[in-house]
PDB file of C-alpha atoms in Angstrom:
ATOM      1  CA  MET A   1      31.107 -88.939  18.983  1.00 61.00           C
ATOM      2  CA  PHE A   2      34.502 -87.655  20.079  1.00 64.00           C
ATOM      3  CA  GLU A   3      35.047 -86.196  16.632  1.00 69.00           C
ATOM      4  CA  LYS A   4      31.865 -84.136  16.925  1.00 71.00           C
ATOM      5  CA  ILE A   5      32.969 -82.841  20.319  1.00 72.00           C
ATOM      6  CA  PHE A   6      36.625 -82.092  19.663  1.00 71.00           C
ATOM      7  CA  SER A   7      36.546 -81.022  16.001  1.00 78.00           C
ATOM      8  CA  PRO A   8      34.929 -77.618  16.711  1.00 79.00           C
ATOM      9  CA  VAL A   9      37.357 -77.091  19.598  1.00 77.00           C
ATOM     10  CA  GLY A  10      40.312 -77.922  17.385  1.00 79.00           C
ATOM     11  CA  ARG A  11      39.106 -75.638  14.606  1.00 82.00           C
ATOM     12  CA  PHE A  12      38.616 -72.812  17.109  1.00 80.00           C
ATOM     13  CA  ILE A  13      42.134 -73.250  18.518  1.00 84.00           C
ATOM     14  CA  ILE A  14      43.727 -73.381  15.059  1.00 85.00           C
ATOM     15  CA  LYS A  15      41.779 -70.316  13.905  1.00 84.00           C
ATOM     16  CA  SER A  16      42.674 -68.412  17.083  1.00 83.00           C
ATOM     17  CA  LEU A  17      46.377 -69.215  16.728  1.00 87.00           C
ATOM     18  CA  GLU A  18      46.303 -68.248  13.052  1.00 86.00           C
ATOM     19  CA  GLU A  19      44.618 -64.953  13.921  1.00 86.00           C
ATOM     20  CA  ALA A  20      47.040 -64.227  16.769  1.00 86.00           C
ATOM     21  CA  GLY A  21      50.008 -64.949  14.509  1.00 90.00           C
ATOM     22  CA  GLY A  22      48.606 -62.769  11.736  1.00 87.00           C
ATOM     23  CA  MET A  23      48.065 -59.837  14.092  1.00 90.00           C
ATOM     24  CA  LEU A  24      51.547 -60.247  15.556  1.00 92.00           C
ATOM     25  CA  ILE A  25      53.132 -60.228  12.098  1.00 93.00           C
ATOM     26  CA  LEU A  26      51.073 -57.202  11.027  1.00 92.00           C
ATOM     27  CA  GLY A  27      51.966 -55.339  14.226  1.00 93.00           C
ATOM     28  CA  MET A  28      55.691 -56.013  13.846  1.00 94.00           C
ATOM     29  CA  ARG A  29      55.600 -55.177  10.144  1.00 93.00           C
ATOM     30  CA  SER A  30      53.872 -51.852  10.828  1.00 93.00           C
ATOM     31  CA  ILE A  31      56.650 -50.934  13.290  1.00 92.00           C
ATOM     32  CA  TYR A  32      59.325 -51.983  10.783  1.00 92.00           C
ATOM     33  CA  LEU A  33      57.824 -50.018   7.874  1.00 92.00           C
ATOM     34  CA  LEU A  34      57.387 -46.945  10.077  1.00 90.00           C
ATOM     35  CA  PHE A  35      61.082 -46.115   9.608  1.00 90.00           C
ATOM     36  CA  PHE A  36      61.113 -46.365   5.808  1.00 88.00           C
ATOM     37  CA  PRO A  37      60.029 -43.694   3.293  1.00 87.00           C
ATOM     38  CA  PRO A  38      57.753 -42.449   1.964  1.00 86.00           C
ATOM     39  CA  PHE A  39      56.582 -40.850   5.211  1.00 86.00           C
ATOM     40  CA  ARG A  40      52.927 -40.063   4.630  1.00 88.00           C
ATOM     41  CA  ILE A  41      52.520 -37.212   7.112  1.00 92.00           C
ATOM     42  CA  SER A  42      49.211 -36.037   5.650  1.00 93.00           C
ATOM     43  CA  LEU A  43      47.634 -39.484   6.110  1.00 93.00           C
ATOM     44  CA  PHE A  44      48.924 -39.621   9.688  1.00 94.00           C
ATOM     45  CA  ILE A  45      47.499 -36.175  10.511  1.00 95.00           C
ATOM     46  CA  LYS A  46      44.169 -37.164   8.965  1.00 95.00           C
ATOM     47  CA  GLN A  47      44.015 -40.273  11.162  1.00 95.00           C
ATOM     48  CA  ILE A  48      45.042 -38.324  14.280  1.00 95.00           C
ATOM     49  CA  GLU A  49      42.188 -35.925  13.586  1.00 95.00           C
ATOM     50  CA  PHE A  50      39.750 -38.801  13.082  1.00 94.00           C
ATOM     51  CA  ILE A  51      40.817 -40.963  16.026  1.00 95.00           C
ATOM     52  CA  GLY A  52      41.825 -38.223  18.449  1.00 93.00           C
ATOM     53  CA  ALA A  53      40.144 -34.881  17.789  1.00 93.00           C
ATOM     54  CA  GLN A  54      36.775 -36.348  16.828  1.00 94.00           C
ATOM     55  CA  SER A  55      36.756 -38.483  19.994  1.00 94.00           C
ATOM     56  CA  ILE A  56      37.274 -35.584  22.416  1.00 95.00           C
ATOM     57  CA  PHE A  57      33.556 -34.936  22.939  1.00 95.00           C
ATOM     58  CA  ILE A  58      32.689 -38.511  23.924  1.00 95.00           C
ATOM     59  CA  ILE A  59      35.862 -38.740  26.054  1.00 96.00           C
ATOM     60  CA  THR A  60      34.992 -35.481  27.841  1.00 96.00           C
ATOM     61  CA  LEU A  61      31.428 -36.583  28.502  1.00 96.00           C
ATOM     62  CA  THR A  62      32.476 -40.037  29.709  1.00 96.00           C
ATOM     63  CA  GLY A  63      35.302 -38.679  31.865  1.00 96.00           C
ATOM     64  CA  LEU A  64      33.136 -36.038  33.541  1.00 97.00           C
ATOM     65  CA  PHE A  65      30.382 -38.416  34.585  1.00 96.00           C
ATOM     66  CA  THR A  66      32.813 -41.202  35.508  1.00 96.00           C
ATOM     67  CA  GLY A  67      34.558 -38.881  37.961  1.00 96.00           C
ATOM     68  CA  MET A  68      31.245 -37.628  39.344  1.00 96.00           C
ATOM     69  CA  VAL A  69      29.717 -41.094  39.754  1.00 96.00           C
ATOM     70  CA  PHE A  70      32.788 -42.599  41.418  1.00 95.00           C
ATOM     71  CA  ALA A  71      33.054 -39.641  43.797  1.00 95.00           C
ATOM     72  CA  LEU A  72      29.371 -39.929  44.689  1.00 94.00           C
ATOM     73  CA  GLN A  73      29.579 -43.685  45.258  1.00 93.00           C
ATOM     74  CA  SER A  74      32.805 -43.361  47.272  1.00 92.00           C
ATOM     75  CA  SER A  75      31.275 -40.692  49.501  1.00 92.00           C
ATOM     76  CA  HIS A  76      28.744 -43.157  50.937  1.00 89.00           C
ATOM     77  CA  ALA A  77      31.530 -45.492  52.091  1.00 89.00           C
ATOM     78  CA  PHE A  78      33.890 -42.789  53.359  1.00 90.00           C
ATOM     79  CA  LYS A  79      31.129 -41.080  55.348  1.00 89.00           C
ATOM     80  CA  LEU A  80      30.853 -44.213  57.492  1.00 87.00           C
ATOM     81  CA  PHE A  81      34.424 -43.620  58.677  1.00 88.00           C
ATOM     82  CA  ARG A  82      34.258 -39.804  58.615  1.00 87.00           C
ATOM     83  CA  ALA A  83      36.995 -39.846  55.955  1.00 87.00           C
ATOM     84  CA  GLU A  84      35.374 -37.732  53.253  1.00 88.00           C
ATOM     85  CA  TYR A  85      38.717 -36.003  52.659  1.00 91.00           C
ATOM     86  CA  LEU A  86      39.967 -39.244  51.025  1.00 92.00           C
ATOM     87  CA  ILE A  87      37.353 -39.181  48.251  1.00 94.00           C
ATOM     88  CA  GLY A  88      39.493 -36.953  46.024  1.00 93.00           C
ATOM     89  CA  PRO A  89      42.758 -38.920  46.076  1.00 94.00           C
ATOM     90  CA  THR A  90      40.942 -42.265  45.868  1.00 94.00           C
ATOM     91  CA  VAL A  91      38.996 -41.330  42.744  1.00 95.00           C
ATOM     92  CA  VAL A  92      41.912 -39.502  41.095  1.00 95.00           C
ATOM     93  CA  LEU A  93      44.207 -42.491  41.689  1.00 95.00           C
ATOM     94  CA  ALA A  94      41.610 -44.804  40.147  1.00 94.00           C
ATOM     95  CA  LEU A  95      41.263 -42.451  37.189  1.00 95.00           C
ATOM     96  CA  THR A  96      44.957 -41.984  36.449  1.00 95.00           C
ATOM     97  CA  ARG A  97      46.026 -45.600  36.957  1.00 94.00           C
ATOM     98  CA  GLU A  98      43.083 -47.588  35.593  1.00 93.00           C
ATOM     99  CA  LEU A  99      39.870 -45.909  34.508  1.00 95.00           C
ATOM    100  CA  SER A 100      41.275 -43.297  32.124  1.00 96.00           C
ATOM    101  CA  PRO A 101      43.385 -45.602  29.912  1.00 96.00           C
ATOM    102  CA  VAL A 102      40.852 -48.443  29.910  1.00 97.00           C
ATOM    103  CA  LEU A 103      37.693 -46.402  29.306  1.00 96.00           C
ATOM    104  CA  SER A 104      39.433 -44.139  26.770  1.00 97.00           C
ATOM    105  CA  ALA A 105      40.592 -47.211  24.856  1.00 96.00           C
ATOM    106  CA  LEU A 106      37.100 -48.716  24.937  1.00 96.00           C
ATOM    107  CA  MET A 107      35.574 -45.479  23.632  1.00 96.00           C
ATOM    108  CA  VAL A 108      38.133 -45.312  20.816  1.00 96.00           C
ATOM    109  CA  THR A 109      37.541 -48.979  19.999  1.00 95.00           C
ATOM    110  CA  GLY A 110      33.805 -48.489  19.676  1.00 93.00           C
ATOM    111  CA  ARG A 111      34.009 -45.248  17.722  1.00 92.00           C
ATOM    112  CA  ALA A 112      37.209 -45.330  15.655  1.00 94.00           C
ATOM    113  CA  GLY A 113      38.303 -48.975  15.744  1.00 94.00           C
ATOM    114  CA  SER A 114      35.088 -50.231  14.195  1.00 94.00           C
ATOM    115  CA  ALA A 115      35.275 -47.497  11.554  1.00 94.00           C
ATOM    116  CA  MET A 116      38.857 -48.418  10.628  1.00 95.00           C
ATOM    117  CA  ALA A 117      37.938 -52.097  10.311  1.00 95.00           C
ATOM    118  CA  ALA A 118      34.879 -51.273   8.199  1.00 94.00           C
ATOM    119  CA  GLU A 119      36.826 -48.889   5.945  1.00 94.00           C
ATOM    120  CA  LEU A 120      39.645 -51.343   5.269  1.00 94.00           C
ATOM    121  CA  GLY A 121      37.138 -54.188   4.974  1.00 94.00           C
ATOM    122  CA  THR A 122      35.261 -52.295   2.272  1.00 92.00           C
ATOM    123  CA  MET A 123      38.531 -51.680   0.445  1.00 92.00           C
ATOM    124  CA  LYS A 124      39.360 -55.386   0.690  1.00 92.00           C
ATOM    125  CA  VAL A 125      36.052 -56.747  -0.626  1.00 91.00           C
ATOM    126  CA  THR A 126      35.991 -54.174  -3.462  1.00 90.00           C
ATOM    127  CA  GLU A 127      39.577 -55.160  -4.413  1.00 87.00           C
ATOM    128  CA  GLN A 128      40.999 -51.686  -3.775  1.00 90.00           C
ATOM    129  CA  ILE A 129      43.814 -53.216  -1.716  1.00 89.00           C
ATOM    130  CA  ASP A 130      44.712 -55.486  -4.641  1.00 87.00           C
ATOM    131  CA  ALA A 131      44.770 -52.380  -6.831  1.00 91.00           C
ATOM    132  CA  LEU A 132      47.420 -50.848  -4.563  1.00 89.00           C
ATOM    133  CA  TRP A 133      49.696 -53.810  -5.266  1.00 87.00           C
ATOM    134  CA  THR A 134      49.292 -53.294  -9.024  1.00 87.00           C
ATOM    135  CA  MET A 135      50.433 -49.667  -8.542  1.00 90.00           C
ATOM    136  CA  ALA A 136      53.520 -50.846  -6.607  1.00 83.00           C
ATOM    137  CA  VAL A 137      52.169 -49.419  -3.342  1.00 88.00           C
ATOM    138  CA  GLU A 138      52.676 -51.473  -0.181  1.00 91.00           C
ATOM    139  CA  PRO A 139      49.178 -51.671   1.435  1.00 91.00           C
ATOM    140  CA  VAL A 140      50.540 -52.081   4.962  1.00 93.00           C
ATOM    141  CA  HIS A 141      52.777 -49.034   4.565  1.00 93.00           C
ATOM    142  CA  TYR A 142      50.011 -46.948   2.988  1.00 93.00           C
ATOM    143  CA  LEU A 143      46.958 -48.050   4.991  1.00 93.00           C
ATOM    144  CA  VAL A 144      48.072 -49.657   8.244  1.00 94.00           C
ATOM    145  CA  VAL A 145      51.107 -47.669   9.415  1.00 95.00           C
ATOM    146  CA  PRO A 146      49.351 -44.249   9.595  1.00 95.00           C
ATOM    147  CA  ARG A 147      46.379 -45.756  11.436  1.00 96.00           C
ATOM    148  CA  VAL A 148      48.424 -47.756  13.944  1.00 96.00           C
ATOM    149  CA  LEU A 149      50.737 -44.811  14.646  1.00 96.00           C
ATOM    150  CA  ALA A 150      47.830 -42.389  15.015  1.00 96.00           C
ATOM    151  CA  SER A 151      45.976 -44.759  17.334  1.00 96.00           C
ATOM    152  CA  THR A 152      49.098 -45.321  19.448  1.00 96.00           C
ATOM    153  CA  ILE A 153      49.550 -41.571  19.920  1.00 96.00           C
ATOM    154  CA  ALA A 154      45.891 -40.508  20.146  1.00 96.00           C
ATOM    155  CA  VAL A 155      44.772 -42.883  22.917  1.00 97.00           C
ATOM    156  CA  PRO A 156      47.337 -41.621  25.499  1.00 97.00           C
ATOM    157  CA  MET A 157      46.374 -38.031  24.673  1.00 96.00           C
ATOM    158  CA  LEU A 158      42.702 -38.869  25.145  1.00 97.00           C
ATOM    159  CA  SER A 159      43.543 -40.677  28.383  1.00 97.00           C
ATOM    160  CA  ILE A 160      45.145 -37.492  29.740  1.00 96.00           C
ATOM    161  CA  VAL A 161      42.032 -35.515  28.784  1.00 97.00           C
ATOM    162  CA  PHE A 162      39.874 -38.183  30.449  1.00 97.00           C
ATOM    163  CA  SER A 163      41.889 -37.941  33.685  1.00 96.00           C
ATOM    164  CA  PHE A 164      41.700 -34.140  33.736  1.00 96.00           C
ATOM    165  CA  ILE A 165      37.959 -33.977  33.070  1.00 97.00           C
ATOM    166  CA  GLY A 166      37.296 -36.852  35.478  1.00 97.00           C
ATOM    167  CA  THR A 167      39.193 -34.985  38.200  1.00 96.00           C
ATOM    168  CA  ILE A 168      37.015 -31.934  37.568  1.00 97.00           C
ATOM    169  CA  GLY A 169      33.911 -34.116  37.908  1.00 96.00           C
ATOM    170  CA  CYS A 170      35.253 -35.547  41.159  1.00 96.00           C
ATOM    171  CA  TYR A 171      35.998 -32.019  42.415  1.00 96.00           C
ATOM    172  CA  ILE A 172      32.449 -30.851  41.646  1.00 96.00           C
ATOM    173  CA  VAL A 173      30.836 -33.677  43.623  1.00 96.00           C
ATOM    174  CA  THR A 174      33.345 -33.663  46.491  1.00 95.00           C
ATOM    175  CA  VAL A 175      33.285 -29.890  47.038  1.00 94.00           C
ATOM    176  CA  PHE A 176      29.710 -28.932  46.178  1.00 94.00           C
ATOM    177  CA  ILE A 177      27.769 -32.046  47.256  1.00 93.00           C
ATOM    178  CA  VAL A 178      29.878 -33.772  49.926  1.00 92.00           C
ATOM    179  CA  GLU A 179      31.079 -30.323  51.093  1.00 90.00           C
ATOM    180  CA  VAL A 180      34.790 -31.012  51.469  1.00 91.00           C
ATOM    181  CA  THR A 181      36.676 -27.713  51.277  1.00 92.00           C
ATOM    182  CA  PRO A 182      38.542 -27.049  48.005  1.00 93.00           C
ATOM    183  CA  GLN A 183      41.877 -26.665  49.798  1.00 95.00           C
ATOM    184  CA  VAL A 184      41.520 -30.039  51.524  1.00 94.00           C
ATOM    185  CA  PHE A 185      40.632 -31.693  48.204  1.00 94.00           C
ATOM    186  CA  ILE A 186      43.660 -30.196  46.450  1.00 94.00           C
ATOM    187  CA  ASP A 187      46.075 -30.916  49.319  1.00 95.00           C
ATOM    188  CA  GLN A 188      44.999 -34.556  49.619  1.00 93.00           C
ATOM    189  CA  VAL A 189      45.245 -35.163  45.870  1.00 94.00           C
ATOM    190  CA  LYS A 190      48.727 -33.609  45.775  1.00 93.00           C
ATOM    191  CA  TYR A 191      49.799 -35.725  48.759  1.00 92.00           C
ATOM    192  CA  TYR A 192      48.587 -39.118  47.506  1.00 93.00           C
ATOM    193  CA  VAL A 193      48.897 -38.815  43.707  1.00 91.00           C
ATOM    194  CA  ASP A 194      52.288 -38.378  42.039  1.00 91.00           C
ATOM    195  CA  THR A 195      53.693 -38.474  38.525  1.00 91.00           C
ATOM    196  CA  SER A 196      54.405 -42.227  38.660  1.00 90.00           C
ATOM    197  CA  ASP A 197      50.662 -42.876  38.871  1.00 91.00           C
ATOM    198  CA  MET A 198      50.074 -40.690  35.823  1.00 92.00           C
ATOM    199  CA  TRP A 199      52.867 -42.359  33.845  1.00 94.00           C
ATOM    200  CA  MET A 200      51.443 -45.779  34.654  1.00 94.00           C
ATOM    201  CA  GLY A 201      48.151 -44.843  33.002  1.00 94.00           C
ATOM    202  CA  ILE A 202      49.870 -43.198  30.032  1.00 95.00           C
ATOM    203  CA  LYS A 203      52.058 -46.253  29.357  1.00 95.00           C
ATOM    204  CA  LYS A 204      48.987 -48.469  29.442  1.00 96.00           C
ATOM    205  CA  ALA A 205      47.206 -46.134  27.030  1.00 97.00           C
ATOM    206  CA  PHE A 206      50.135 -46.318  24.578  1.00 96.00           C
ATOM    207  CA  PHE A 207      49.867 -50.107  24.510  1.00 96.00           C
ATOM    208  CA  PHE A 208      46.075 -50.057  24.226  1.00 97.00           C
ATOM    209  CA  GLY A 209      46.270 -47.614  21.319  1.00 97.00           C
ATOM    210  CA  TYR A 210      48.732 -49.839  19.483  1.00 97.00           C
ATOM    211  CA  LEU A 211      46.535 -52.860  20.191  1.00 96.00           C
ATOM    212  CA  ILE A 212      43.420 -51.148  18.824  1.00 96.00           C
ATOM    213  CA  GLY A 213      45.189 -50.053  15.643  1.00 96.00           C
ATOM    214  CA  VAL A 214      46.642 -53.476  14.864  1.00 96.00           C
ATOM    215  CA  ILE A 215      43.459 -55.441  15.641  1.00 96.00           C
ATOM    216  CA  SER A 216      41.200 -53.082  13.681  1.00 95.00           C
ATOM    217  CA  CYS A 217      43.473 -53.013  10.634  1.00 95.00           C
ATOM    218  CA  TYR A 218      44.014 -56.777  10.671  1.00 95.00           C
ATOM    219  CA  ASN A 219      40.304 -57.563  10.810  1.00 94.00           C
ATOM    220  CA  GLY A 220      39.585 -55.024   8.089  1.00 93.00           C
ATOM    221  CA  MET A 221      42.239 -56.388   5.736  1.00 92.00           C
ATOM    222  CA  LYS A 222      41.047 -59.964   6.306  1.00 89.00           C
ATOM    223  CA  ALA A 223      37.384 -59.191   5.558  1.00 87.00           C
ATOM    224  CA  GLU A 224      35.679 -61.293   2.909  1.00 87.00           C
ATOM    225  CA  GLY A 225      32.179 -62.098   1.753  1.00 82.00           C
ATOM    226  CA  GLY A 226      30.849 -58.701   0.706  1.00 82.00           C
ATOM    227  CA  ALA A 227      28.894 -56.304   2.913  1.00 81.00           C
ATOM    228  CA  ARG A 228      28.150 -58.966   5.508  1.00 87.00           C
ATOM    229  CA  GLY A 229      31.852 -59.733   5.857  1.00 88.00           C
ATOM    230  CA  VAL A 230      32.628 -56.049   6.408  1.00 91.00           C
ATOM    231  CA  GLY A 231      30.092 -55.859   9.229  1.00 90.00           C
ATOM    232  CA  THR A 232      31.425 -59.062  10.768  1.00 91.00           C
ATOM    233  CA  SER A 233      35.015 -57.801  10.679  1.00 91.00           C
ATOM    234  CA  ALA A 234      34.031 -54.507  12.342  1.00 92.00           C
ATOM    235  CA  THR A 235      32.100 -56.294  15.088  1.00 93.00           C
ATOM    236  CA  HIS A 236      34.870 -58.821  15.635  1.00 92.00           C
ATOM    237  CA  SER A 237      37.505 -56.089  15.919  1.00 94.00           C
ATOM    238  CA  VAL A 238      35.516 -54.257  18.621  1.00 95.00           C
ATOM    239  CA  VAL A 239      34.846 -57.422  20.640  1.00 95.00           C
ATOM    240  CA  LEU A 240      38.422 -58.702  20.390  1.00 95.00           C
ATOM    241  CA  SER A 241      39.921 -55.284  21.181  1.00 96.00           C
ATOM    242  CA  SER A 242      37.686 -54.884  24.234  1.00 96.00           C
ATOM    243  CA  VAL A 243      38.554 -58.330  25.598  1.00 95.00           C
ATOM    244  CA  LEU A 244      42.297 -57.880  25.028  1.00 95.00           C
ATOM    245  CA  ILE A 245      42.230 -54.409  26.607  1.00 96.00           C
ATOM    246  CA  PHE A 246      40.889 -55.868  29.857  1.00 96.00           C
ATOM    247  CA  LEU A 247      43.228 -58.864  29.701  1.00 95.00           C
ATOM    248  CA  SER A 248      46.337 -56.797  28.976  1.00 95.00           C
ATOM    249  CA  ASP A 249      45.304 -54.243  31.616  1.00 95.00           C
ATOM    250  CA  TYR A 250      45.488 -56.925  34.283  1.00 95.00           C
ATOM    251  CA  ILE A 251      48.848 -58.202  33.005  1.00 94.00           C
ATOM    252  CA  LEU A 252      50.352 -54.702  32.781  1.00 94.00           C
ATOM    253  CA  THR A 253      49.059 -53.807  36.244  1.00 93.00           C
ATOM    254  CA  ALA A 254      50.578 -56.988  37.693  1.00 93.00           C
ATOM    255  CA  PHE A 255      53.991 -56.114  36.242  1.00 90.00           C
ATOM    256  CA  MET A 256      53.882 -52.376  37.020  1.00 85.00           C
ATOM    257  CA  THR A 257      52.877 -52.622  40.677  1.00 74.00           C
TER     258      THR A 257
END
């Protein structure tokens, strides 16, 4: 009886620890190999274009409506206290410190992280990664390093775009719907929001980007079982990345504030 209860729990714990250790080793190895030639600049630029440039549309759309919705929801509460002038700084602070890095990372996870896991998973099950070894090419150096580096750099850039577009969305609602004057909106944002708030969000985005790259590449390179295994690895990478983004966001916020 006890064996039936505790065996699945034990297997889950062992598998989780094995997975955590594997991702940690892959993450540290990708940082180590980053400083050794050959430096594959073309692969890095290709990944930056895929992860960053091709995500701008969805980031812009999400950022615009996030800023507008939060401003609209905040206006109902602030109107009760006749403090509509605080809508701008409240929403912009939320965007720069929390919403921009977290939502940008989630968008990248769903769009690019799953694609990276599926691509590397396909290479794994079709033995293309084994073929790299036979050609004396280090798979981590060739496949993982450009993706992890590109993800680490692209997510903070997308987070900045998210904050900017979200602020525009907040401005539209606050000025044209709530009817706060533009000068009051700008003055209040400048008074309450400073560069430390922006840097807090950017530092979080750097970590989230690194996390997405490592998790996606690890799950892709560990895929097995044909097409079904590729799909499972892509799904698992998105779910795990999303959970760890929220978990690490809380931990980082606790240490930064």
